[in-house]
PDB file of C-alpha atoms in Angstrom:
ATOM      1  CA  MET A 125      26.097  -7.296 -22.517  1.00 92.00           C
ATOM      2  CA  ILE A 126      23.650  -4.758 -20.954  1.00 97.00           C
ATOM      3  CA  ASN A 127      20.220  -5.699 -19.958  1.00 98.00           C
ATOM      4  CA  ILE A 128      17.451  -3.162 -20.420  1.00 98.00           C
ATOM      5  CA  GLY A 129      13.853  -2.665 -18.914  1.00 98.00           C
ATOM      6  CA  ILE A 130      11.245  -1.008 -20.657  1.00 98.00           C
ATOM      7  CA  ASP A 131       7.872   0.044 -19.043  1.00 97.00           C
ATOM      8  CA  PHE A 132       4.847  -1.155 -20.908  1.00 95.00           C
ATOM      9  CA  HIS A 133       2.001   1.380 -20.432  1.00 89.00           C
ATOM     10  CA  ASP A 134       2.640   4.887 -21.763  1.00 88.00           C
ATOM     11  CA  THR A 135       6.192   3.967 -22.696  1.00 93.00           C
ATOM     12  CA  ILE A 136       6.056   1.111 -25.242  1.00 96.00           C
ATOM     13  CA  SER A 137       2.495   1.813 -25.806  1.00 92.00           C
ATOM     14  CA  TYR A 138       3.162   5.433 -26.417  1.00 92.00           C
ATOM     15  CA  ASN A 139       5.783   4.664 -29.244  1.00 94.00           C
ATOM     16  CA  PRO A 140       5.549   1.102 -30.039  1.00 96.00           C
ATOM     17  CA  GLU A 141       7.588   1.432 -33.318  1.00 97.00           C
ATOM     18  CA  PHE A 142      10.547   2.972 -31.740  1.00 97.00           C
ATOM     19  CA  PHE A 143      10.505   0.475 -28.866  1.00 97.00           C
ATOM     20  CA  LYS A 144       9.822  -2.557 -31.333  1.00 97.00           C
ATOM     21  CA  ASN A 145      13.081  -1.388 -33.261  1.00 97.00           C
ATOM     22  CA  LEU A 146      15.104  -1.093 -30.010  1.00 97.00           C
ATOM     23  CA  ILE A 147      13.939  -4.441 -28.696  1.00 97.00           C
ATOM     24  CA  HIS A 148      14.791  -6.314 -31.979  1.00 95.00           C
ATOM     25  CA  ASN A 149      18.117  -4.692 -32.266  1.00 96.00           C
ATOM     26  CA  TRP A 150      19.264  -4.848 -28.582  1.00 97.00           C
ATOM     27  CA  LEU A 151      22.125  -7.283 -28.126  1.00 96.00           C
ATOM     28  CA  GLY A 152      21.578  -7.878 -24.284  1.00 96.00           C
ATOM     29  CA  GLU A 153      18.418  -9.152 -22.473  1.00 98.00           C
ATOM     30  CA  VAL A 154      15.321  -7.238 -22.828  1.00 98.00           C
ATOM     31  CA  TYR A 155      12.585  -7.125 -20.102  1.00 98.00           C
ATOM     32  CA  ILE A 156       9.128  -5.615 -20.360  1.00 98.00           C
ATOM     33  CA  VAL A 157       8.258  -4.040 -17.004  1.00 97.00           C
ATOM     34  CA  THR A 158       4.589  -3.399 -16.033  1.00 96.00           C
ATOM     35  CA  GLY A 159       2.789  -2.414 -12.832  1.00 93.00           C
ATOM     36  CA  THR A 160      -0.061  -4.595 -14.078  1.00 93.00           C
ATOM     37  CA  PRO A 161      -0.899  -7.386 -11.673  1.00 95.00           C
ATOM     38  CA  LYS A 162       0.598 -10.809 -12.329  1.00 96.00           C
ATOM     39  CA  SER A 163      -2.856 -12.239 -12.896  1.00 96.00           C
ATOM     40  CA  LYS A 164      -3.303 -10.359 -16.043  1.00 96.00           C
ATOM     41  CA  LYS A 165       0.069 -11.558 -17.715  1.00 97.00           C
ATOM     42  CA  ASN A 166      -1.764 -13.314 -20.622  1.00 97.00           C
ATOM     43  CA  GLU A 167      -3.718 -10.098 -21.354  1.00 97.00           C
ATOM     44  CA  THR A 168      -0.575  -8.094 -21.245  1.00 97.00           C
ATOM     45  CA  ILE A 169       1.178 -10.606 -23.725  1.00 97.00           C
ATOM     46  CA  LYS A 170      -1.711 -10.143 -26.139  1.00 97.00           C
ATOM     47  CA  GLN A 171      -1.537  -6.352 -25.948  1.00 96.00           C
ATOM     48  CA  LEU A 172       2.235  -6.516 -26.617  1.00 97.00           C
ATOM     49  CA  GLU A 173       1.343  -8.789 -29.689  1.00 97.00           C
ATOM     50  CA  VAL A 174      -1.207  -6.189 -30.969  1.00 97.00           C
ATOM     51  CA  LEU A 175       1.482  -3.544 -30.918  1.00 96.00           C
ATOM     52  CA  GLY A 176       3.931  -6.007 -32.903  1.00 95.00           C
ATOM     53  CA  ILE A 177       6.005  -7.150 -30.043  1.00 96.00           C
ATOM     54  CA  GLU A 178       5.870 -10.912 -30.244  1.00 95.00           C
ATOM     55  CA  ARG A 179       6.870 -13.470 -27.592  1.00 93.00           C
ATOM     56  CA  GLY A 180      10.538 -14.409 -28.090  1.00 94.00           C
ATOM     57  CA  VAL A 181      11.871 -11.079 -28.938  1.00 96.00           C
ATOM     58  CA  TYR A 182      11.946 -10.103 -25.270  1.00 98.00           C
ATOM     59  CA  THR A 183      13.458 -12.104 -22.258  1.00 98.00           C
ATOM     60  CA  ASP A 184      10.432 -11.824 -20.000  1.00 98.00           C
ATOM     61  CA  ILE A 185       7.561  -9.625 -18.780  1.00 98.00           C
ATOM     62  CA  LEU A 186       8.118  -8.458 -15.030  1.00 98.00           C
ATOM     63  CA  MET A 187       4.612  -7.962 -13.671  1.00 98.00           C
ATOM     64  CA  GLY A 188       3.303  -5.819 -10.758  1.00 95.00           C
ATOM     65  CA  PHE A 189       1.902  -6.985  -7.591  1.00 96.00           C
ATOM     66  CA  GLU A 190      -2.042  -7.593  -7.257  1.00 93.00           C
ATOM     67  CA  TYR A 191      -4.198  -4.555  -6.404  1.00 91.00           C
ATOM     68  CA  VAL A 192      -7.672  -3.065  -6.996  1.00 86.00           C
ATOM     69  CA  LYS A 193      -7.571  -0.062  -9.164  1.00 79.00           C
ATOM     70  CA  GLU A 194     -10.552   1.421  -7.454  1.00 78.00           C
ATOM     71  CA  ASN A 195      -8.721   1.296  -3.904  1.00 81.00           C
ATOM     72  CA  MET A 196      -5.585   2.848  -5.226  1.00 79.00           C
ATOM     73  CA  THR A 197      -3.815   5.682  -3.159  1.00 82.00           C
ATOM     74  CA  VAL A 198      -0.561   7.427  -3.312  1.00 82.00           C
ATOM     75  CA  ASP A 199       0.785   4.576  -1.196  1.00 90.00           C
ATOM     76  CA  HIS A 200       0.480   2.253  -4.230  1.00 87.00           C
ATOM     77  CA  PHE A 201       3.241   4.141  -6.015  1.00 87.00           C
ATOM     78  CA  HIS A 202       5.581   3.959  -3.021  1.00 94.00           C
ATOM     79  CA  LYS A 203       5.140   0.159  -2.866  1.00 95.00           C
ATOM     80  CA  MET A 204       5.421  -0.154  -6.770  1.00 94.00           C
ATOM     81  CA  LYS A 205       8.563   1.787  -6.919  1.00 95.00           C
ATOM     82  CA  GLU A 206      10.143  -0.737  -4.462  1.00 97.00           C
ATOM     83  CA  HIS A 207       8.433  -3.725  -6.421  1.00 97.00           C
ATOM     84  CA  LYS A 208       9.959  -2.475  -9.722  1.00 97.00           C
ATOM     85  CA  LEU A 209      13.420  -1.836  -8.167  1.00 98.00           C
ATOM     86  CA  GLY A 210      13.390  -5.462  -7.042  1.00 98.00           C
ATOM     87  CA  HIS A 211      12.659  -6.839 -10.513  1.00 98.00           C
ATOM     88  CA  ILE A 212      15.386  -4.537 -11.975  1.00 98.00           C
ATOM     89  CA  LYS A 213      18.012  -5.593  -9.549  1.00 98.00           C
ATOM     90  CA  ASN A 214      17.081  -9.366  -9.768  1.00 98.00           C
ATOM     91  CA  ASN A 215      17.334  -9.284 -13.481  1.00 98.00           C
ATOM     92  CA  ASN A 216      20.662  -7.111 -13.629  1.00 98.00           C
ATOM     93  CA  ILE A 217      18.793  -4.532 -15.613  1.00 98.00           C
ATOM     94  CA  SER A 218      21.053  -1.508 -15.850  1.00 97.00           C
ATOM     95  CA  VAL A 219      19.145   0.687 -18.269  1.00 98.00           C
ATOM     96  CA  TYR A 220      15.494   1.404 -17.650  1.00 98.00           C
ATOM     97  CA  PHE A 221      12.883   3.391 -19.823  1.00 98.00           C
ATOM     98  CA  ASP A 222       9.670   4.858 -18.089  1.00 95.00           C
ATOM     99  CA  ASP A 223       7.227   7.646 -18.678  1.00 91.00           C
ATOM    100  CA  ASN A 224       6.755   8.094 -14.896  1.00 89.00           C
ATOM    101  CA  PRO A 225       8.827  10.857 -13.332  1.00 89.00           C
ATOM    102  CA  PHE A 226       8.232   9.374  -9.772  1.00 88.00           C
ATOM    103  CA  TYR A 227       9.731   5.968 -10.915  1.00 94.00           C
ATOM    104  CA  ILE A 228      12.633   7.517 -13.034  1.00 94.00           C
ATOM    105  CA  ASP A 229      13.711   9.666  -9.994  1.00 93.00           C
ATOM    106  CA  PHE A 230      13.682   6.775  -7.671  1.00 96.00           C
ATOM    107  CA  LEU A 231      15.604   4.316  -9.914  1.00 97.00           C
ATOM    108  CA  ARG A 232      18.021   6.859 -11.044  1.00 96.00           C
ATOM    109  CA  ASN A 233      18.999   7.346  -7.410  1.00 96.00           C
ATOM    110  CA  HIS A 234      19.542   3.608  -7.039  1.00 97.00           C
ATOM    111  CA  GLY A 235      22.131   3.263  -9.654  1.00 96.00           C
ATOM    112  CA  ILE A 236      20.004   2.653 -12.807  1.00 97.00           C
ATOM    113  CA  THR A 237      20.607   4.614 -15.819  1.00 98.00           C
ATOM    114  CA  THR A 238      17.054   5.830 -16.656  1.00 98.00           C
ATOM    115  CA  PHE A 239      15.544   7.432 -19.732  1.00 97.00           C
ATOM    116  CA  GLN A 240      12.152   9.146 -19.348  1.00 94.00           C
ATOM    117  CA  THR A 241       9.761   8.814 -22.227  1.00 90.00           C
ATOM    118  CA  VAL A 242       8.273  12.331 -22.793  1.00 87.00           C
ATOM    119  CA  LEU A 243       4.712  12.156 -23.681  1.00 83.00           C
ATOM    120  CA  SER A 244       3.051  14.789 -25.976  1.00 82.00           C
ATOM    121  CA  GLU A 245       0.345  17.194 -24.787  1.00 80.00           C
ATOM    122  CA  THR A 246      -2.149  15.427 -27.002  1.00 83.00           C
ATOM    123  CA  TYR A 247      -1.500  12.181 -25.288  1.00 78.00           C
ATOM    124  CA  LEU A 248      -1.758  13.577 -22.002  1.00 78.00           C
ATOM    125  CA  ASP A 249      -5.064  15.239 -22.834  1.00 76.00           C
ATOM    126  CA  GLU A 250      -6.427  11.998 -24.124  1.00 76.00           C
ATOM    127  CA  PHE A 251      -5.893  10.201 -20.812  1.00 68.00           C
ATOM    128  CA  GLU A 252      -6.177  13.041 -18.306  1.00 68.00           C
ATOM    129  CA  ASN A 253      -9.778  12.110 -17.199  1.00 66.00           C
ATOM    130  CA  LYS A 254      -9.505   8.325 -17.406  1.00 63.00           C
ATOM    131  CA  HIS A 255      -8.329   7.971 -13.754  1.00 55.00           C
ATOM    132  CA  ASN A 256      -6.739  10.502 -11.427  1.00 53.00           C
ATOM    133  CA  PHE A 257      -3.732   8.049 -10.720  1.00 53.00           C
ATOM    134  CA  PHE A 258      -3.232   7.264 -14.372  1.00 56.00           C
ATOM    135  CA  THR A 259       0.534   7.711 -14.123  1.00 55.00           C
ATOM    136  CA  CYS A 260       1.163   9.591 -17.353  1.00 53.00           C
ATOM    137  CA  ASN A 261      -0.801  12.398 -15.614  1.00 58.00           C
ATOM    138  CA  LEU A 262       2.376  12.956 -13.382  1.00 61.00           C
ATOM    139  CA  GLN A 263       4.132  14.601 -16.524  1.00 60.00           C
ATOM    140  CA  ARG A 264       1.496  17.308 -16.614  1.00 61.00           C
ATOM    141  CA  ASN A 265       3.358  20.484 -16.201  1.00 65.00           C
ATOM    142  CA  GLN A 266       6.695  18.869 -15.576  1.00 64.00           C
ATOM    143  CA  PHE A 267       8.356  21.024 -18.061  1.00 66.00           C
ATOM    144  CA  ASP A 268       6.820  24.396 -17.302  1.00 65.00           C
ATOM    145  CA  PHE A 269       9.215  25.412 -14.694  1.00 61.00           C
ATOM    146  CA  LEU A 270      10.517  28.316 -16.793  1.00 58.00           C
ATOM    147  CA  LYS A 271       7.036  29.502 -17.714  1.00 69.00           C
ATOM    148  CA  GLU A 272       6.025  29.851 -14.223  1.00 63.00           C
ATOM    149  CA  ASN A 273       9.145  31.268 -12.730  1.00 61.00           C
ATOM    150  CA  THR A 274      10.016  33.905 -15.338  1.00 58.00           C
TER     151      THR A 274
END
């Protein structure tokens, strides 16, 4: 059996129907992974339920560490990548889905098979001004290499 981990925000929440079907049909253990602080676990469970992902269809929710959003710096992402890697290793997760290219790059270089959810321009536009460290913003211009270098 292969255990999978799936990021919640901007991965499951971006395409809940796809991930709901994946979760319901996966034969191994399924972990929801989020950077949301552990103190907000009940809120996260309710958000998943609104998307149609009920308790009992996934093994566990692996939560982030406590932080204050207003005090976030780039250092937050360096700490979170290590935190997520710890969860992934501790739960024998060998396949991981996330929208964040920073985490995907880090985890793939630690032996985890990764799949990046590529968000639409419309979705990115919707969230662009909400918070400058809103991680889906890291996909902005990710696929424009040939446009800029041709």
